[in-house]
Amino acid sequence: NERYERDVGPGGALETKKRLDLAFDEIEEFHRREIALNMKVKEAQKKLKDKEIELLDFTREAADIMAIKEKAYDDQSVEMRELKLKIKKLQEDSEGKILDMGRQAKKLQEDHAAQALEWEEEKEKLRKLADSSHLTKEIERLYNDLDGQSAAFEAERLRRDGDARKVQEGIVVLAEENEKYRQEIR
């Protein structure tokens, strides 16, 4: 009976062996889970790193777009200054009425919202005042150049503002995904 208790009974060798086997099985299961979790963590870290790289690329692209936008504004500004100088030269050579209209045209350049309507009125007044003189033709050509450049400048500005918004939206989406992956890793 004592031998039975020692070999088979509770706390005996057989019972201890069963407990030891169960403990080893649990250790192996925990080890497999640890390996699986480590693989998931590595995969999530890789995804996070990829998203961070993607976010960096978008940030660089946004900076490039902003630099292009600034350069375009600078280029347009130079062209506008050159056109203003040409108009000023023509104003100095013309009569007092044409000089007044030229000043009005310069003011209209600064007030872009009312530009289209007022420019049409000024062109009509210039046509009536100067009977087909060379000066009138040159002023009309400059006005037409300004109209075309103003429309092109506005179209380019609207397109670039749209591009900048798209990039900003992409950055927000990437930041949200980045935060989601960080939460998964934790």
PDB file of C-alpha atoms in Angstrom:
ATOM      1  CA  ASN A   1       0.000   0.000   0.000  1.00  0.00           C
ATOM      2  CA  GLU A   2       2.803   2.391   0.790  1.00  0.00           C
ATOM      3  CA  ARG A   3       4.486   1.501  -2.484  1.00  0.00           C
ATOM      4  CA  TYR A   4       1.206   2.134  -4.327  1.00  0.00           C
ATOM      5  CA  GLU A   5       0.914   5.569  -2.740  1.00  0.00           C
ATOM      6  CA  ARG A   6       4.502   6.363  -3.627  1.00  0.00           C
ATOM      7  CA  ASP A   7       4.284   5.123  -7.267  1.00  0.00           C
ATOM      8  CA  VAL A   8       0.678   5.668  -8.365  1.00  0.00           C
ATOM      9  CA  GLY A   9      -1.172   7.758  -5.730  1.00  0.00           C
ATOM     10  CA  PRO A  10      -1.464  11.521  -5.460  1.00  0.00           C
ATOM     11  CA  GLY A  11       1.970  13.025  -5.230  1.00  0.00           C
ATOM     12  CA  GLY A  12       3.474   9.765  -6.465  1.00  0.00           C
ATOM     13  CA  ALA A  13       5.963   9.276  -9.301  1.00  0.00           C
ATOM     14  CA  LEU A  14       3.300   8.544 -11.918  1.00  0.00           C
ATOM     15  CA  GLU A  15       1.290  11.622 -10.907  1.00  0.00           C
ATOM     16  CA  THR A  16       4.441  13.740 -10.928  1.00  0.00           C
ATOM     17  CA  LYS A  17       5.360  12.415 -14.385  1.00  0.00           C
ATOM     18  CA  LYS A  18       1.864  13.317 -15.697  1.00  0.00           C
ATOM     19  CA  ARG A  19       2.156  16.805 -14.226  1.00  0.00           C
ATOM     20  CA  LEU A  20       5.632  17.179 -15.692  1.00  0.00           C
ATOM     21  CA  ASP A  21       4.384  16.040 -19.143  1.00  0.00           C
ATOM     22  CA  LEU A  22       1.486  18.526 -18.942  1.00  0.00           C
ATOM     23  CA  ALA A  23       3.874  21.297 -17.903  1.00  0.00           C
ATOM     24  CA  PHE A  24       6.164  20.496 -20.866  1.00  0.00           C
ATOM     25  CA  ASP A  25       3.150  20.498 -23.211  1.00  0.00           C
ATOM     26  CA  GLU A  26       2.070  23.894 -21.850  1.00  0.00           C
ATOM     27  CA  ILE A  27       5.627  25.224 -22.231  1.00  0.00           C
ATOM     28  CA  GLU A  28       5.724  24.033 -25.856  1.00  0.00           C
ATOM     29  CA  GLU A  29       2.305  25.633 -26.527  1.00  0.00           C
ATOM     30  CA  PHE A  30       3.459  28.896 -24.943  1.00  0.00           C
ATOM     31  CA  HIS A  31       6.655  28.743 -27.013  1.00  0.00           C
ATOM     32  CA  ARG A  32       4.642  28.247 -30.235  1.00  0.00           C
ATOM     33  CA  ARG A  33       2.393  31.173 -29.272  1.00  0.00           C
ATOM     34  CA  GLU A  34       5.440  33.293 -28.493  1.00  0.00           C
ATOM     35  CA  ILE A  35       6.930  32.510 -31.918  1.00  0.00           C
ATOM     36  CA  ALA A  36       3.609  33.311 -33.640  1.00  0.00           C
ATOM     37  CA  LEU A  37       3.264  36.576 -31.714  1.00  0.00           C
ATOM     38  CA  ASN A  38       6.869  37.524 -32.481  1.00  0.00           C
ATOM     39  CA  MET A  39       6.180  36.929 -36.174  1.00  0.00           C
ATOM     40  CA  LYS A  40       3.051  39.096 -35.982  1.00  0.00           C
ATOM     41  CA  VAL A  41       4.994  41.826 -34.199  1.00  0.00           C
ATOM     42  CA  LYS A  42       7.752  41.710 -36.821  1.00  0.00           C
ATOM     43  CA  GLU A  43       5.173  41.824 -39.614  1.00  0.00           C
ATOM     44  CA  ALA A  44       3.379  44.748 -37.968  1.00  0.00           C
ATOM     45  CA  GLN A  45       6.709  46.536 -37.442  1.00  0.00           C
ATOM     46  CA  LYS A  46       7.544  46.007 -41.119  1.00  0.00           C
ATOM     47  CA  LYS A  47       4.135  47.382 -42.138  1.00  0.00           C
ATOM     48  CA  LEU A  48       4.638  50.323 -39.811  1.00  0.00           C
ATOM     49  CA  LYS A  49       8.068  51.020 -41.269  1.00  0.00           C
ATOM     50  CA  ASP A  50       6.646  50.774 -44.814  1.00  0.00           C
ATOM     51  CA  LYS A  51       3.867  53.219 -43.889  1.00  0.00           C
ATOM     52  CA  GLU A  52       6.395  55.584 -42.311  1.00  0.00           C
ATOM     53  CA  ILE A  53       8.454  55.452 -45.514  1.00  0.00           C
ATOM     54  CA  GLU A  54       5.299  56.048 -47.546  1.00  0.00           C
ATOM     55  CA  LEU A  55       4.398  58.980 -45.291  1.00  0.00           C
ATOM     56  CA  LEU A  56       7.894  60.391 -45.726  1.00  0.00           C
ATOM     57  CA  ASP A  57       7.561  60.055 -49.510  1.00  0.00           C
ATOM     58  CA  PHE A  58       4.217  61.862 -49.439  1.00  0.00           C
ATOM     59  CA  THR A  59       5.698  64.566 -47.247  1.00  0.00           C
ATOM     60  CA  ARG A  60       8.588  65.021 -49.679  1.00  0.00           C
ATOM     61  CA  GLU A  61       6.168  65.099 -52.608  1.00  0.00           C
ATOM     62  CA  ALA A  62       4.070  67.709 -50.809  1.00  0.00           C
ATOM     63  CA  ALA A  63       7.181  69.821 -50.225  1.00  0.00           C
ATOM     64  CA  ASP A  64       8.095  69.477 -53.913  1.00  0.00           C
ATOM     65  CA  ILE A  65       4.603  70.540 -54.953  1.00  0.00           C
ATOM     66  CA  MET A  66       4.755  73.531 -52.621  1.00  0.00           C
ATOM     67  CA  ALA A  67       8.140  74.528 -54.092  1.00  0.00           C
ATOM     68  CA  ILE A  68       6.735  74.226 -57.620  1.00  0.00           C
ATOM     69  CA  LYS A  69       3.710  76.272 -56.584  1.00  0.00           C
ATOM     70  CA  GLU A  70       5.914  79.000 -55.097  1.00  0.00           C
ATOM     71  CA  LYS A  71       8.072  79.055 -58.237  1.00  0.00           C
ATOM     72  CA  ALA A  72       4.963  79.370 -60.409  1.00  0.00           C
ATOM     73  CA  TYR A  73       3.736  82.283 -58.291  1.00  0.00           C
ATOM     74  CA  ASP A  74       7.158  83.915 -58.589  1.00  0.00           C
ATOM     75  CA  ASP A  75       7.213  83.388 -62.364  1.00  0.00           C
ATOM     76  CA  GLN A  76       3.735  84.854 -62.715  1.00  0.00           C
ATOM     77  CA  SER A  77       4.743  87.762 -60.519  1.00  0.00           C
ATOM     78  CA  VAL A  78       7.748  88.529 -62.761  1.00  0.00           C
ATOM     79  CA  GLU A  79       5.574  88.402 -65.873  1.00  0.00           C
ATOM     80  CA  MET A  80       2.991  90.662 -64.268  1.00  0.00           C
ATOM     81  CA  ARG A  81       5.697  93.169 -63.293  1.00  0.00           C
ATOM     82  CA  GLU A  82       7.032  93.180 -66.874  1.00  0.00           C
ATOM     83  CA  LEU A  83       3.564  93.793 -68.273  1.00  0.00           C
ATOM     84  CA  LYS A  84       2.982  96.604 -65.762  1.00  0.00           C
ATOM     85  CA  LEU A  85       6.223  98.274 -66.930  1.00  0.00           C
ATOM     86  CA  LYS A  86       5.107  98.079 -70.581  1.00  0.00           C
ATOM     87  CA  ILE A  87       1.747  99.624 -69.721  1.00  0.00           C
ATOM     88  CA  LYS A  88       3.454 102.381 -67.748  1.00  0.00           C
ATOM     89  CA  LYS A  89       5.688 103.199 -70.749  1.00  0.00           C
ATOM     90  CA  LEU A  90       2.649 103.413 -73.040  1.00  0.00           C
ATOM     91  CA  GLN A  91       0.824 105.591 -70.512  1.00  0.00           C
ATOM     92  CA  GLU A  92       3.698 108.103 -70.441  1.00  0.00           C
ATOM     93  CA  ASP A  93       3.545 108.406 -74.254  1.00  0.00           C
ATOM     94  CA  SER A  94      -0.221 108.849 -74.475  1.00  0.00           C
ATOM     95  CA  GLU A  95      -2.684 111.641 -73.841  1.00  0.00           C
ATOM     96  CA  GLY A  96      -4.115 112.435 -70.397  1.00  0.00           C
ATOM     97  CA  LYS A  97      -7.278 110.361 -70.917  1.00  0.00           C
ATOM     98  CA  ILE A  98      -5.344 107.243 -71.915  1.00  0.00           C
ATOM     99  CA  LEU A  99      -3.023 107.835 -68.939  1.00  0.00           C
ATOM    100  CA  ASP A 100      -6.050 107.815 -66.595  1.00  0.00           C
ATOM    101  CA  MET A 101      -7.321 104.605 -68.163  1.00  0.00           C
ATOM    102  CA  GLY A 102      -3.876 103.004 -67.813  1.00  0.00           C
ATOM    103  CA  ARG A 103      -3.877 103.831 -64.090  1.00  0.00           C
ATOM    104  CA  GLN A 104      -7.306 102.281 -63.858  1.00  0.00           C
ATOM    105  CA  ALA A 105      -5.977  99.191 -65.629  1.00  0.00           C
ATOM    106  CA  LYS A 106      -3.076  98.946 -63.145  1.00  0.00           C
ATOM    107  CA  LYS A 107      -5.531  99.206 -60.238  1.00  0.00           C
ATOM    108  CA  LEU A 108      -7.670  96.523 -61.873  1.00  0.00           C
ATOM    109  CA  GLN A 109      -4.684  94.168 -61.926  1.00  0.00           C
ATOM    110  CA  GLU A 110      -4.509  94.457 -58.130  1.00  0.00           C
ATOM    111  CA  ASP A 111      -8.267  93.927 -57.755  1.00  0.00           C
ATOM    112  CA  HIS A 112      -8.621  90.498 -59.384  1.00  0.00           C
ATOM    113  CA  ALA A 113     -12.259  89.927 -58.393  1.00  0.00           C
ATOM    114  CA  ALA A 114     -13.612  92.853 -60.479  1.00  0.00           C
ATOM    115  CA  GLN A 115     -10.985  92.566 -63.235  1.00  0.00           C
ATOM    116  CA  ALA A 116     -12.948  90.936 -66.040  1.00  0.00           C
ATOM    117  CA  LEU A 117     -15.832  93.437 -66.193  1.00  0.00           C
ATOM    118  CA  GLU A 118     -13.697  96.566 -65.772  1.00  0.00           C
ATOM    119  CA  TRP A 119     -11.118  95.445 -68.369  1.00  0.00           C
ATOM    120  CA  GLU A 120     -13.809  95.060 -70.998  1.00  0.00           C
ATOM    121  CA  GLU A 121     -15.058  98.602 -70.301  1.00  0.00           C
ATOM    122  CA  GLU A 122     -11.515 100.014 -70.568  1.00  0.00           C
ATOM    123  CA  LYS A 123     -10.832  98.229 -73.864  1.00  0.00           C
ATOM    124  CA  GLU A 124     -14.024  99.671 -75.345  1.00  0.00           C
ATOM    125  CA  LYS A 125     -13.119 103.212 -74.196  1.00  0.00           C
ATOM    126  CA  LEU A 126      -9.638 102.852 -75.720  1.00  0.00           C
ATOM    127  CA  ARG A 127     -11.090 101.744 -79.055  1.00  0.00           C
ATOM    128  CA  LYS A 128     -13.415 104.759 -79.177  1.00  0.00           C
ATOM    129  CA  LEU A 129     -10.697 107.282 -78.201  1.00  0.00           C
ATOM    130  CA  ALA A 130      -7.876 106.425 -80.529  1.00  0.00           C
ATOM    131  CA  ASP A 131      -9.010 106.171 -84.214  1.00  0.00           C
ATOM    132  CA  SER A 132      -6.873 103.164 -85.173  1.00  0.00           C
ATOM    133  CA  SER A 133      -3.581 104.626 -84.046  1.00  0.00           C
ATOM    134  CA  HIS A 134      -0.605 102.343 -83.518  1.00  0.00           C
ATOM    135  CA  LEU A 135      -0.664 103.100 -79.792  1.00  0.00           C
ATOM    136  CA  THR A 136      -4.235 101.826 -79.465  1.00  0.00           C
ATOM    137  CA  LYS A 137      -3.350  98.569 -81.197  1.00  0.00           C
ATOM    138  CA  GLU A 138      -0.382  98.059 -78.853  1.00  0.00           C
ATOM    139  CA  ILE A 139      -2.521  98.776 -75.764  1.00  0.00           C
ATOM    140  CA  GLU A 140      -5.206  96.377 -76.986  1.00  0.00           C
ATOM    141  CA  ARG A 141      -2.585  93.676 -77.565  1.00  0.00           C
ATOM    142  CA  LEU A 142      -1.237  94.177 -74.027  1.00  0.00           C
ATOM    143  CA  TYR A 143      -4.745  94.006 -72.573  1.00  0.00           C
ATOM    144  CA  ASN A 144      -5.383  90.764 -74.446  1.00  0.00           C
ATOM    145  CA  ASP A 145      -2.064  89.373 -73.169  1.00  0.00           C
ATOM    146  CA  LEU A 146      -3.028  90.302 -69.618  1.00  0.00           C
ATOM    147  CA  ASP A 147      -6.469  88.693 -70.001  1.00  0.00           C
ATOM    148  CA  GLY A 148      -4.917  85.435 -71.223  1.00  0.00           C
ATOM    149  CA  GLN A 149      -2.239  85.373 -68.557  1.00  0.00           C
ATOM    150  CA  SER A 150      -4.715  86.165 -65.787  1.00  0.00           C
ATOM    151  CA  ALA A 151      -6.953  83.292 -66.855  1.00  0.00           C
ATOM    152  CA  ALA A 152      -3.987  80.909 -67.141  1.00  0.00           C
ATOM    153  CA  PHE A 153      -2.641  82.015 -63.765  1.00  0.00           C
ATOM    154  CA  GLU A 154      -6.028  81.428 -62.075  1.00  0.00           C
ATOM    155  CA  ALA A 155      -6.430  77.990 -63.705  1.00  0.00           C
ATOM    156  CA  GLU A 156      -2.931  76.948 -62.589  1.00  0.00           C
ATOM    157  CA  ARG A 157      -3.576  78.232 -59.058  1.00  0.00           C
ATOM    158  CA  LEU A 158      -6.824  76.259 -58.807  1.00  0.00           C
ATOM    159  CA  ARG A 159      -5.144  73.090 -60.137  1.00  0.00           C
ATOM    160  CA  ARG A 160      -2.218  73.348 -57.706  1.00  0.00           C
ATOM    161  CA  ASP A 161      -4.514  74.088 -54.757  1.00  0.00           C
ATOM    162  CA  GLY A 162      -6.392  70.882 -55.652  1.00  0.00           C
ATOM    163  CA  ASP A 163      -3.108  68.917 -55.808  1.00  0.00           C
ATOM    164  CA  ALA A 164      -2.020  70.254 -52.422  1.00  0.00           C
ATOM    165  CA  ARG A 165      -5.378  69.238 -50.895  1.00  0.00           C
ATOM    166  CA  LYS A 166      -5.022  65.702 -52.306  1.00  0.00           C
ATOM    167  CA  VAL A 167      -1.552  65.345 -50.817  1.00  0.00           C
ATOM    168  CA  GLN A 168      -2.742  66.646 -47.452  1.00  0.00           C
ATOM    169  CA  GLU A 169      -5.617  64.149 -47.492  1.00  0.00           C
ATOM    170  CA  GLY A 170      -3.136  61.355 -48.319  1.00  0.00           C
ATOM    171  CA  ILE A 171      -0.936  62.384 -45.395  1.00  0.00           C
ATOM    172  CA  VAL A 172      -3.922  62.319 -43.025  1.00  0.00           C
ATOM    173  CA  VAL A 173      -4.906  58.815 -44.214  1.00  0.00           C
ATOM    174  CA  LEU A 174      -1.339  57.541 -43.816  1.00  0.00           C
ATOM    175  CA  ALA A 175      -1.065  59.047 -40.337  1.00  0.00           C
ATOM    176  CA  GLU A 176      -4.289  57.287 -39.321  1.00  0.00           C
ATOM    177  CA  GLU A 177      -3.034  53.970 -40.690  1.00  0.00           C
ATOM    178  CA  ASN A 178       0.293  54.495 -38.919  1.00  0.00           C
ATOM    179  CA  GLU A 179      -1.516  55.054 -35.609  1.00  0.00           C
ATOM    180  CA  LYS A 180      -3.648  51.938 -36.220  1.00  0.00           C
ATOM    181  CA  TYR A 181      -0.539  49.782 -36.715  1.00  0.00           C
ATOM    182  CA  ARG A 182       1.037  51.245 -33.601  1.00  0.00           C
ATOM    183  CA  GLN A 183      -2.065  50.289 -31.646  1.00  0.00           C
ATOM    184  CA  GLU A 184      -1.943  46.747 -33.061  1.00  0.00           C
ATOM    185  CA  ILE A 185       1.674  46.347 -31.984  1.00  0.00           C
ATOM    186  CA  ARG A 186       0.856  47.414 -28.436  1.00  0.00           C
TER     187      ARG A 186
END
